[in-house]
Short mmCIF file of N, CA and C in Angstrom, two decimals:
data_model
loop_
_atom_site.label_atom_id
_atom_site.label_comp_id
_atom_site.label_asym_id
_atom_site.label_seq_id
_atom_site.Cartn_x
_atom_site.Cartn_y
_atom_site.Cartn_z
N UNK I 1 -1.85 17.61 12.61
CA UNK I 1 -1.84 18.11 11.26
C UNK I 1 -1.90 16.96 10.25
N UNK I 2 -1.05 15.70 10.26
CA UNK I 2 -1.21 15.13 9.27
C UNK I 2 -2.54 13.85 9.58
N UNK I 3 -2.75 13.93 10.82
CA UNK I 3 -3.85 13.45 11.26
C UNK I 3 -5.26 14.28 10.33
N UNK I 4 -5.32 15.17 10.37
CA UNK I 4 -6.00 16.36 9.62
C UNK I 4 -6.19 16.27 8.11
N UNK I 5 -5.31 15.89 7.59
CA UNK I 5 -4.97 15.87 5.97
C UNK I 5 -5.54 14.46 5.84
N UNK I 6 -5.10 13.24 6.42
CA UNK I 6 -5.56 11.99 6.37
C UNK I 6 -7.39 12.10 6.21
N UNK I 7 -8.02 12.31 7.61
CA UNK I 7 -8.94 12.64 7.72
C UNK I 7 -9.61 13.58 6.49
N UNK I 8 -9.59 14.47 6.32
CA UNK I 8 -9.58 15.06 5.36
C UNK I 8 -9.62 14.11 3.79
N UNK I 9 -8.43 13.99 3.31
CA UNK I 9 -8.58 13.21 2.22
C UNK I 9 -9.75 11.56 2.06
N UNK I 10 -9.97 11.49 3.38
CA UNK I 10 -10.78 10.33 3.18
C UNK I 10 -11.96 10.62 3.15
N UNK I 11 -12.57 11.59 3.86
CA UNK I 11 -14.23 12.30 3.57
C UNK I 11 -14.30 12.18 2.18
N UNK I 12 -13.04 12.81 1.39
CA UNK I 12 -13.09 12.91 -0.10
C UNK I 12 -13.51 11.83 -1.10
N UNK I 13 -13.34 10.52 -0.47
CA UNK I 13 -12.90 9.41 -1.44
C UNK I 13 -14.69 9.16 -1.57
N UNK I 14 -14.36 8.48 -2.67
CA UNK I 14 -15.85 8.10 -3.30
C UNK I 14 -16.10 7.04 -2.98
N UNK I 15 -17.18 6.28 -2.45
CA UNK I 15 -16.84 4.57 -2.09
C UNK I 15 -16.23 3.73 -3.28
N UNK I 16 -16.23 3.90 -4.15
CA UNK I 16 -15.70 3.26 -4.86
C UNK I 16 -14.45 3.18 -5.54
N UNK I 17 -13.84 4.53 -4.56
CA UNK I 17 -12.69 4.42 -4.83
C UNK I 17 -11.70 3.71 -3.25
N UNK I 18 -12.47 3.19 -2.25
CA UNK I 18 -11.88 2.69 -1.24
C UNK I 18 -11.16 1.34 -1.47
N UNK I 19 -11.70 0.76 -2.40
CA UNK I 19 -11.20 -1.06 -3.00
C UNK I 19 -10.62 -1.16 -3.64
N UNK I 20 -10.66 0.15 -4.75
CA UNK I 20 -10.10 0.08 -6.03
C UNK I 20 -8.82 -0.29 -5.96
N UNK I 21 -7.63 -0.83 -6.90
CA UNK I 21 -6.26 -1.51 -6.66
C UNK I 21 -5.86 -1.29 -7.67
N UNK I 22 -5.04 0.08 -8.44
CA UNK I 22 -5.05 0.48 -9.68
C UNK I 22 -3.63 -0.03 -9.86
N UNK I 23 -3.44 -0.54 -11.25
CA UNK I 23 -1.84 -1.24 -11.78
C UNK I 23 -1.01 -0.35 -10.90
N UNK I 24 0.23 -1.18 -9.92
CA UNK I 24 1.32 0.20 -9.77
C UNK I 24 1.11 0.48 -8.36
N UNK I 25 -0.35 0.10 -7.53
CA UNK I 25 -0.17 0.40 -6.68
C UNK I 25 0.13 -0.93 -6.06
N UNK I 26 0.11 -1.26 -4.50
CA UNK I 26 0.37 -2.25 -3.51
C UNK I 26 -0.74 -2.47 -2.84
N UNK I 27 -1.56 -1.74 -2.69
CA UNK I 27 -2.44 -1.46 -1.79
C UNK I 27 -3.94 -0.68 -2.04
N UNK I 28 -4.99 -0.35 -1.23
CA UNK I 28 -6.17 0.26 -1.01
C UNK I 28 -6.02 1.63 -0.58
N UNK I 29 -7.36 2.19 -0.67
CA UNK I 29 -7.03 3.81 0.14
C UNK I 29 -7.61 2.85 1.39
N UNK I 30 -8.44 1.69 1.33
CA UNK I 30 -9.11 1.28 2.69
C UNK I 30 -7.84 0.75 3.82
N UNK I 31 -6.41 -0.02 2.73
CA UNK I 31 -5.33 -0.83 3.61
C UNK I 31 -5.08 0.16 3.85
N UNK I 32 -4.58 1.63 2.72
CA UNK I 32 -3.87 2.73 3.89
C UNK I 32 -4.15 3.30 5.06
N UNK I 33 -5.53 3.37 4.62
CA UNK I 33 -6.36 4.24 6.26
C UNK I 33 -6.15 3.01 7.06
N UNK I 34 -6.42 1.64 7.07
CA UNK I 34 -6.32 1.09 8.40
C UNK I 34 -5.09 0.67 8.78
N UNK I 35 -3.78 0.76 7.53
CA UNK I 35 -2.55 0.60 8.20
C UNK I 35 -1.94 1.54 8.53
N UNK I 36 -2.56 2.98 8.54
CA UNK I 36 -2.16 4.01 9.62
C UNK I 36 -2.55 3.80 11.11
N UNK I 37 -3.75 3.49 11.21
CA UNK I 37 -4.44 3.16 12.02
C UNK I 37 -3.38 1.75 13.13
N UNK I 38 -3.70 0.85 12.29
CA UNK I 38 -2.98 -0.29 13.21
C UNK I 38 -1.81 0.12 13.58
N UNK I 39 -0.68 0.36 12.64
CA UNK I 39 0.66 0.90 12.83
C UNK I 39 1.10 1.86 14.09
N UNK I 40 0.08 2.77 14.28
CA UNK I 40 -0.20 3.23 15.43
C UNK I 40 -0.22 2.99 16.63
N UNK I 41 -1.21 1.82 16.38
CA UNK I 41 -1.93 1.24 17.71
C UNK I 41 -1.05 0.19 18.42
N UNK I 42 0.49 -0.56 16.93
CA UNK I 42 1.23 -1.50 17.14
C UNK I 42 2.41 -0.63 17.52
N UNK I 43 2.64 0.66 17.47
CA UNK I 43 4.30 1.08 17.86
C UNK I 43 3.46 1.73 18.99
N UNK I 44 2.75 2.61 19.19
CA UNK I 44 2.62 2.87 20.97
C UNK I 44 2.54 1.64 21.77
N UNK I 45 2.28 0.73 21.39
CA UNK I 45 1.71 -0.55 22.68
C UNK I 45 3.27 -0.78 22.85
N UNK I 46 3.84 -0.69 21.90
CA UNK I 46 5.37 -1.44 21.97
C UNK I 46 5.91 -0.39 23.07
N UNK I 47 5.93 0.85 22.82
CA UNK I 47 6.54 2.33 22.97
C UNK I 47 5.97 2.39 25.03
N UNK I 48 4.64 1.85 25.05
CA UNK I 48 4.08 2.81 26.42
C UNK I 48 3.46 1.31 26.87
N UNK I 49 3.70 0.87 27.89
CA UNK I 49 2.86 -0.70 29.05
C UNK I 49 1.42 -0.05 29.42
N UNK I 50 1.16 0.81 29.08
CA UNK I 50 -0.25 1.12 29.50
C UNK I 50 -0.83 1.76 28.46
N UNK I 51 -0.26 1.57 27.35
CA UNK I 51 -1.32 2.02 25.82
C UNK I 51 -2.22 1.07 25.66
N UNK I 52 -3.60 1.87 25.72
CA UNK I 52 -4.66 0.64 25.80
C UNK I 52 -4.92 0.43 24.12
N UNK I 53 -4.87 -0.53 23.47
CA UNK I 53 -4.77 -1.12 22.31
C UNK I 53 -6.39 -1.27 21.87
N UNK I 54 -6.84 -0.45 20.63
CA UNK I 54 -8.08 -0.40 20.30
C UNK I 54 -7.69 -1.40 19.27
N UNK I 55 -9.00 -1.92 18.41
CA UNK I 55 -9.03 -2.93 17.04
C UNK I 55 -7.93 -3.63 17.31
N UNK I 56 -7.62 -4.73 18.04
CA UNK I 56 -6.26 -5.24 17.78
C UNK I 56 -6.41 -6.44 16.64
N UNK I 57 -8.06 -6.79 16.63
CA UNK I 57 -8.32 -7.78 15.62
C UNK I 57 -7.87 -6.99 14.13
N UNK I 58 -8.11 -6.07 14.02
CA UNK I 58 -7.79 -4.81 12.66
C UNK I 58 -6.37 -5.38 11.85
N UNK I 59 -5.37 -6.08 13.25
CA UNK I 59 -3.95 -6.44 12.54
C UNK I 59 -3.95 -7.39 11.36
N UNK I 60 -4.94 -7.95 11.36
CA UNK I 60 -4.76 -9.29 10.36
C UNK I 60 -4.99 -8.52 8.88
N UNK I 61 -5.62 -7.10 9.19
CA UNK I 61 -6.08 -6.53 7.72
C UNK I 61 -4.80 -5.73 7.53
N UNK I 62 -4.94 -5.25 8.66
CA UNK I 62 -3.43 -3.82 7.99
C UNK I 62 -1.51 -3.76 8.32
N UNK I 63 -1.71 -4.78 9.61
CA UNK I 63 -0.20 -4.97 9.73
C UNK I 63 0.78 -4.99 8.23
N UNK I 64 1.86 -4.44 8.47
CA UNK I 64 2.83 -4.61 7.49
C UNK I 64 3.10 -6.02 6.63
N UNK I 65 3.22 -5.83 5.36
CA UNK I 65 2.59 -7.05 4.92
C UNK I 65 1.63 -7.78 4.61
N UNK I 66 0.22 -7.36 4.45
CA UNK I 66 -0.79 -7.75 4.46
C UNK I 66 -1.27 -7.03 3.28
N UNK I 67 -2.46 -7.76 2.97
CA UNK I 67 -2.97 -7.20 1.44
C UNK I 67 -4.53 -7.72 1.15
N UNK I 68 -4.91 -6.60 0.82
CA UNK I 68 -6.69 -6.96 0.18
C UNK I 68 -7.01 -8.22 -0.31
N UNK I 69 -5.57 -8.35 -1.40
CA UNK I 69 -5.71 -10.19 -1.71
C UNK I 69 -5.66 -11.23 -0.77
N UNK I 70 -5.32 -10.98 0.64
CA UNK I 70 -5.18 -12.02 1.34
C UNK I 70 -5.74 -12.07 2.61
N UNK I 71 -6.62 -10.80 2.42
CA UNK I 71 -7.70 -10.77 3.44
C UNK I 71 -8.15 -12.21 4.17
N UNK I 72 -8.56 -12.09 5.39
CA UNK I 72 -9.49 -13.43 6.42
C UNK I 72 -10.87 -12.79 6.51
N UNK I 73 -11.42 -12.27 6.02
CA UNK I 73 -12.38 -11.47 5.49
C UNK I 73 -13.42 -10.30 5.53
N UNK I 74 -13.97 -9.80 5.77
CA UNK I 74 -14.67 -8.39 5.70
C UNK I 74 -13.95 -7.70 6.24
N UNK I 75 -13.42 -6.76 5.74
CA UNK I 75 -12.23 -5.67 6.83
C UNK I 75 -13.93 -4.53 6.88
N UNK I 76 -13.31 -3.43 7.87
CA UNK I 76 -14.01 -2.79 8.44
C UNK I 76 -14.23 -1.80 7.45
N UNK I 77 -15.52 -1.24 7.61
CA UNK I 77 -16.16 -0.45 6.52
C UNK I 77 -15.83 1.42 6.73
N UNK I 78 -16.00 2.03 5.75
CA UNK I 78 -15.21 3.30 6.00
C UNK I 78 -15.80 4.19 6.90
N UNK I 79 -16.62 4.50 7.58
CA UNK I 79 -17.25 5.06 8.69
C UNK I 79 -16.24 4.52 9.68
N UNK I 80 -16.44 3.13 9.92
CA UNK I 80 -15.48 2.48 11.63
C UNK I 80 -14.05 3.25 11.16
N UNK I 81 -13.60 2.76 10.06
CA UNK I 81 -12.39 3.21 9.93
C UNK I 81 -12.28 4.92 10.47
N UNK I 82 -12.48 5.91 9.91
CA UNK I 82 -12.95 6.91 10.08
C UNK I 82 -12.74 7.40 11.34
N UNK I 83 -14.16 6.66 11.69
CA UNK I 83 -14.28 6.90 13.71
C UNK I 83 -12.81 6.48 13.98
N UNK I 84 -12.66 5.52 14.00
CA UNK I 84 -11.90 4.48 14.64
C UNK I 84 -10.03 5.84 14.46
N UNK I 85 -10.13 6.22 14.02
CA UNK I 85 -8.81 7.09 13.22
C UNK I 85 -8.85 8.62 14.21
N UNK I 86 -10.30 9.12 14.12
CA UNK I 86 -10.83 10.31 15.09
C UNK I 86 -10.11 9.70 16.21
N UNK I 87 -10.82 8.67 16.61
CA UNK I 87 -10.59 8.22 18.71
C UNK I 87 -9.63 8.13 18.53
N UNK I 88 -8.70 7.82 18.21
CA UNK I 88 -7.27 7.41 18.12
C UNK I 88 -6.25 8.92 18.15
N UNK I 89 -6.89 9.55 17.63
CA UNK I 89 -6.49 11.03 17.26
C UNK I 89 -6.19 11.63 18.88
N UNK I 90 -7.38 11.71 19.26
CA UNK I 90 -7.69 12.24 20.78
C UNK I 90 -7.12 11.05 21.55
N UNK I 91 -7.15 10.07 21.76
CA UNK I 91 -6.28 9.75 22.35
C UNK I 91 -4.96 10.03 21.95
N UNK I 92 -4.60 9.92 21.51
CA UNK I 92 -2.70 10.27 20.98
C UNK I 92 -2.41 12.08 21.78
N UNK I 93 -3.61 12.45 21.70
CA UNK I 93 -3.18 14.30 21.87
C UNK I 93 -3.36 14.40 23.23
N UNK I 94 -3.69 13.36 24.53
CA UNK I 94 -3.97 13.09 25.39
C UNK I 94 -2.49 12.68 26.19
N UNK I 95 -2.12 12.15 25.57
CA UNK I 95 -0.32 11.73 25.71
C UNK I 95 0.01 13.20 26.59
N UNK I 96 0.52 12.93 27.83
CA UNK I 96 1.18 14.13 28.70
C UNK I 96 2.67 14.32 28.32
N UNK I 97 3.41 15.16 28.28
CA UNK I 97 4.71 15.35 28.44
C UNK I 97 5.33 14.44 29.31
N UNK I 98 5.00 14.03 30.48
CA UNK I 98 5.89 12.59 30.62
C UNK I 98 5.61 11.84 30.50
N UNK I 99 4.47 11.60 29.57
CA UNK I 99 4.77 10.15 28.92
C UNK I 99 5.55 10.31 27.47
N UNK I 100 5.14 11.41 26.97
CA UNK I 100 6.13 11.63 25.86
C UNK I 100 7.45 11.29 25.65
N UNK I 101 8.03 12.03 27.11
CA UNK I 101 9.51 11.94 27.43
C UNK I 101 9.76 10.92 27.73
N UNK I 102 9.00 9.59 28.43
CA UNK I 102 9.45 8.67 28.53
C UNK I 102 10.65 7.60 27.75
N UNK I 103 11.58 7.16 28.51
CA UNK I 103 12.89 6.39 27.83
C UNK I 103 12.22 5.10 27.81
N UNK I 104 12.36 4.75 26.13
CA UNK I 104 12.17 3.60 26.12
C UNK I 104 13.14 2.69 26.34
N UNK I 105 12.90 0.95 27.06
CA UNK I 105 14.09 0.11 27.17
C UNK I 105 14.10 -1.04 26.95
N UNK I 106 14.04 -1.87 25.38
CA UNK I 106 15.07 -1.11 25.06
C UNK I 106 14.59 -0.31 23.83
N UNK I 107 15.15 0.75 23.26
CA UNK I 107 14.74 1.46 21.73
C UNK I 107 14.24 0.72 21.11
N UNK I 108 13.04 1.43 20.27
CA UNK I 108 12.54 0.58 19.00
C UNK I 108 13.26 0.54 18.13
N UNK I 109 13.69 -0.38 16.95
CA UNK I 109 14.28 0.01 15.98
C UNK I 109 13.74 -0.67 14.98
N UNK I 110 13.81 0.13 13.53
CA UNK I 110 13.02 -0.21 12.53
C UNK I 110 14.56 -0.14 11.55
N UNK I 111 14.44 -1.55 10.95
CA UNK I 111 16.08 -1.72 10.12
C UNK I 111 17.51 -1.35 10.95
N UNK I 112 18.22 -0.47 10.41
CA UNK I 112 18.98 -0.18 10.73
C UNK I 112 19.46 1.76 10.99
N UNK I 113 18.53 1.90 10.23
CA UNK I 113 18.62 3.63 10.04
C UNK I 113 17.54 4.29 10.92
N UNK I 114 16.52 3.51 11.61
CA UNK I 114 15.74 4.15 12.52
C UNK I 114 15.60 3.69 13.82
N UNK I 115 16.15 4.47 15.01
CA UNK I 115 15.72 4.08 16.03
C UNK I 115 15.49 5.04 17.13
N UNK I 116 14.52 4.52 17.61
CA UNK I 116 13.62 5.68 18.77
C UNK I 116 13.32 5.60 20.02
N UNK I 117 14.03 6.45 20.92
CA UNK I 117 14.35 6.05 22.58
C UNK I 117 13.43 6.78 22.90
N UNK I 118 12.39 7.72 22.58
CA UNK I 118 10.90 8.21 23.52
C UNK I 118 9.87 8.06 23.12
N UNK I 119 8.87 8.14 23.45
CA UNK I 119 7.40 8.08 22.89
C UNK I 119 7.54 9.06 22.17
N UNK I 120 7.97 10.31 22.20
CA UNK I 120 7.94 11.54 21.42
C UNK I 120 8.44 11.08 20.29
N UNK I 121 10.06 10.49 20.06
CA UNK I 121 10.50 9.68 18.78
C UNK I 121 9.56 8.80 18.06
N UNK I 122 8.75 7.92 18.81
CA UNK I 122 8.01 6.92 18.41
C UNK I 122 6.87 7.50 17.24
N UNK I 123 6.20 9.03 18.23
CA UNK I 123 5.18 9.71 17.28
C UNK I 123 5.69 10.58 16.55
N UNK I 124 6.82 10.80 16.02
CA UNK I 124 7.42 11.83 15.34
C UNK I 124 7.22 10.57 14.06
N UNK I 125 8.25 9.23 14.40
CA UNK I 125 7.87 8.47 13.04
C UNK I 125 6.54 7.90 12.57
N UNK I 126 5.35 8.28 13.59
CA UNK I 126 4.68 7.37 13.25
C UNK I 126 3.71 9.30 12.17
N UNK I 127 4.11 10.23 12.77
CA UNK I 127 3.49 11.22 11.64
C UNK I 127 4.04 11.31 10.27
N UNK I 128 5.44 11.17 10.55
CA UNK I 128 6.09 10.95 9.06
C UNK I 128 5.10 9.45 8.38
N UNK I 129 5.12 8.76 8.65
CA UNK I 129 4.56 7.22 8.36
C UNK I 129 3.33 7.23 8.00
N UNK I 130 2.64 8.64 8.79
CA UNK I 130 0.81 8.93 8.38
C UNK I 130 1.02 9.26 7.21
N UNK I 131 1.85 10.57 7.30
CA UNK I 131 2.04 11.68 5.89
C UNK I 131 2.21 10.87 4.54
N UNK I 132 3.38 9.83 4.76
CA UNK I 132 3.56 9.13 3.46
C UNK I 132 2.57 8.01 3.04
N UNK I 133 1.79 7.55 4.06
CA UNK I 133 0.56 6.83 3.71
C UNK I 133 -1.04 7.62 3.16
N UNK I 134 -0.73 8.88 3.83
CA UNK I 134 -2.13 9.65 3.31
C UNK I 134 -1.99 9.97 1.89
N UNK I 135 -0.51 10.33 1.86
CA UNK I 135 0.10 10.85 0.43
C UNK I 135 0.05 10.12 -0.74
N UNK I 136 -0.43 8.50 -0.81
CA UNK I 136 -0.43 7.38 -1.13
C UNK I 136 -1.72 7.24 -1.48
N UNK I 137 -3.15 7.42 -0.25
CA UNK I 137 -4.10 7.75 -0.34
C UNK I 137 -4.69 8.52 -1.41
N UNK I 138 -4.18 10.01 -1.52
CA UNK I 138 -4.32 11.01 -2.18
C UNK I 138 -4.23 10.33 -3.94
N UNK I 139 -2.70 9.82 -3.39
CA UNK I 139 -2.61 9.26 -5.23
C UNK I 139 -3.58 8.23 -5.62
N UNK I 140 -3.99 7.69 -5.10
CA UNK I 140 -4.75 6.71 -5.14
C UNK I 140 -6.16 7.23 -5.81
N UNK I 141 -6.82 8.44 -4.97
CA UNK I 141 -8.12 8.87 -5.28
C UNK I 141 -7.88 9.61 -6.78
N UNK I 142 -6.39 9.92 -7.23
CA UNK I 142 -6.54 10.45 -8.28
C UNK I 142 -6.64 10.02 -9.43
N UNK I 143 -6.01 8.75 -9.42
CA UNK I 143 -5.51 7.73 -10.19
C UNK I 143 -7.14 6.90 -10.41
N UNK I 144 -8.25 6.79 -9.41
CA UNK I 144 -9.18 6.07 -9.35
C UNK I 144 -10.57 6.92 -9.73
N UNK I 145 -10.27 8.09 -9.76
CA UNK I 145 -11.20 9.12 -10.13
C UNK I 145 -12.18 8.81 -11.78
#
């Protein structure tokens, strides 16, 4: 579902609203789509020893912390992104119930207020984490309209 809405809101965007960096924000609709994307690709690898890791070069654009201003240069154009977000999709829905259930060891933990002992935990935060990045997205295309 929020895979859906993401997708969704980005068909929407105009190319010229993928770069745009309006006062107020932090970021791109292009850093959000690919730091959903990476974020993904960086808490399952952590989460599962046999998550096969797509774009891992992608980290230098979207890992936490990173910014359009400090790009190493050409990040990926909105089609790859796109695709790249689809495959990722189907793979994730591919995930069996025991790997879901799997215990992680040891827990991930993010600060102090989040921490997640299954793959199921892992993708529960990483949909909350889509939602508030698509949601970001969204503001973005409105604000850039």
């Amino acid at each position: 579902m929020a895979r859906g809405y993401t997708l969704s809101r980005l068909k929407r965007a105009d190319e010229h609203m993928w770069d745009a960096q309006p006062e107020g924000f932090s970021n791109t609709v292009r850093w959000n789509a690919g730091h959903i994307y990476e974020s993904a690709e960086d808490f399952l690898s952590r989460a599962m020893n046999d998550y096969p890791v797509a774009k891992a070069e992608w980290a230098e654009f979207f890992s936490s912390g990173t910014s359009p201003s400090s790009w190493p240069g050409i990040p990926p154009a909105e089609e790859e992104l796109i695709a790249a977000l689809k495959d990722q999709g189907k793979r994730i829905s591919q995930l069996t119930e025991e790997q879901l259930a799997y215990r992680l060891d040891p827990p991930l933990s993010i600060g102090k207020l989040i921490t997640m002992e299954t793959v199921d935990e892992v993708l529960q935060f990483l949909t909350w984490h889509e939602g508030m990045h698509a949601g970001l997205i969204d503001g973005l295309m409105k604000v850039n309209k």
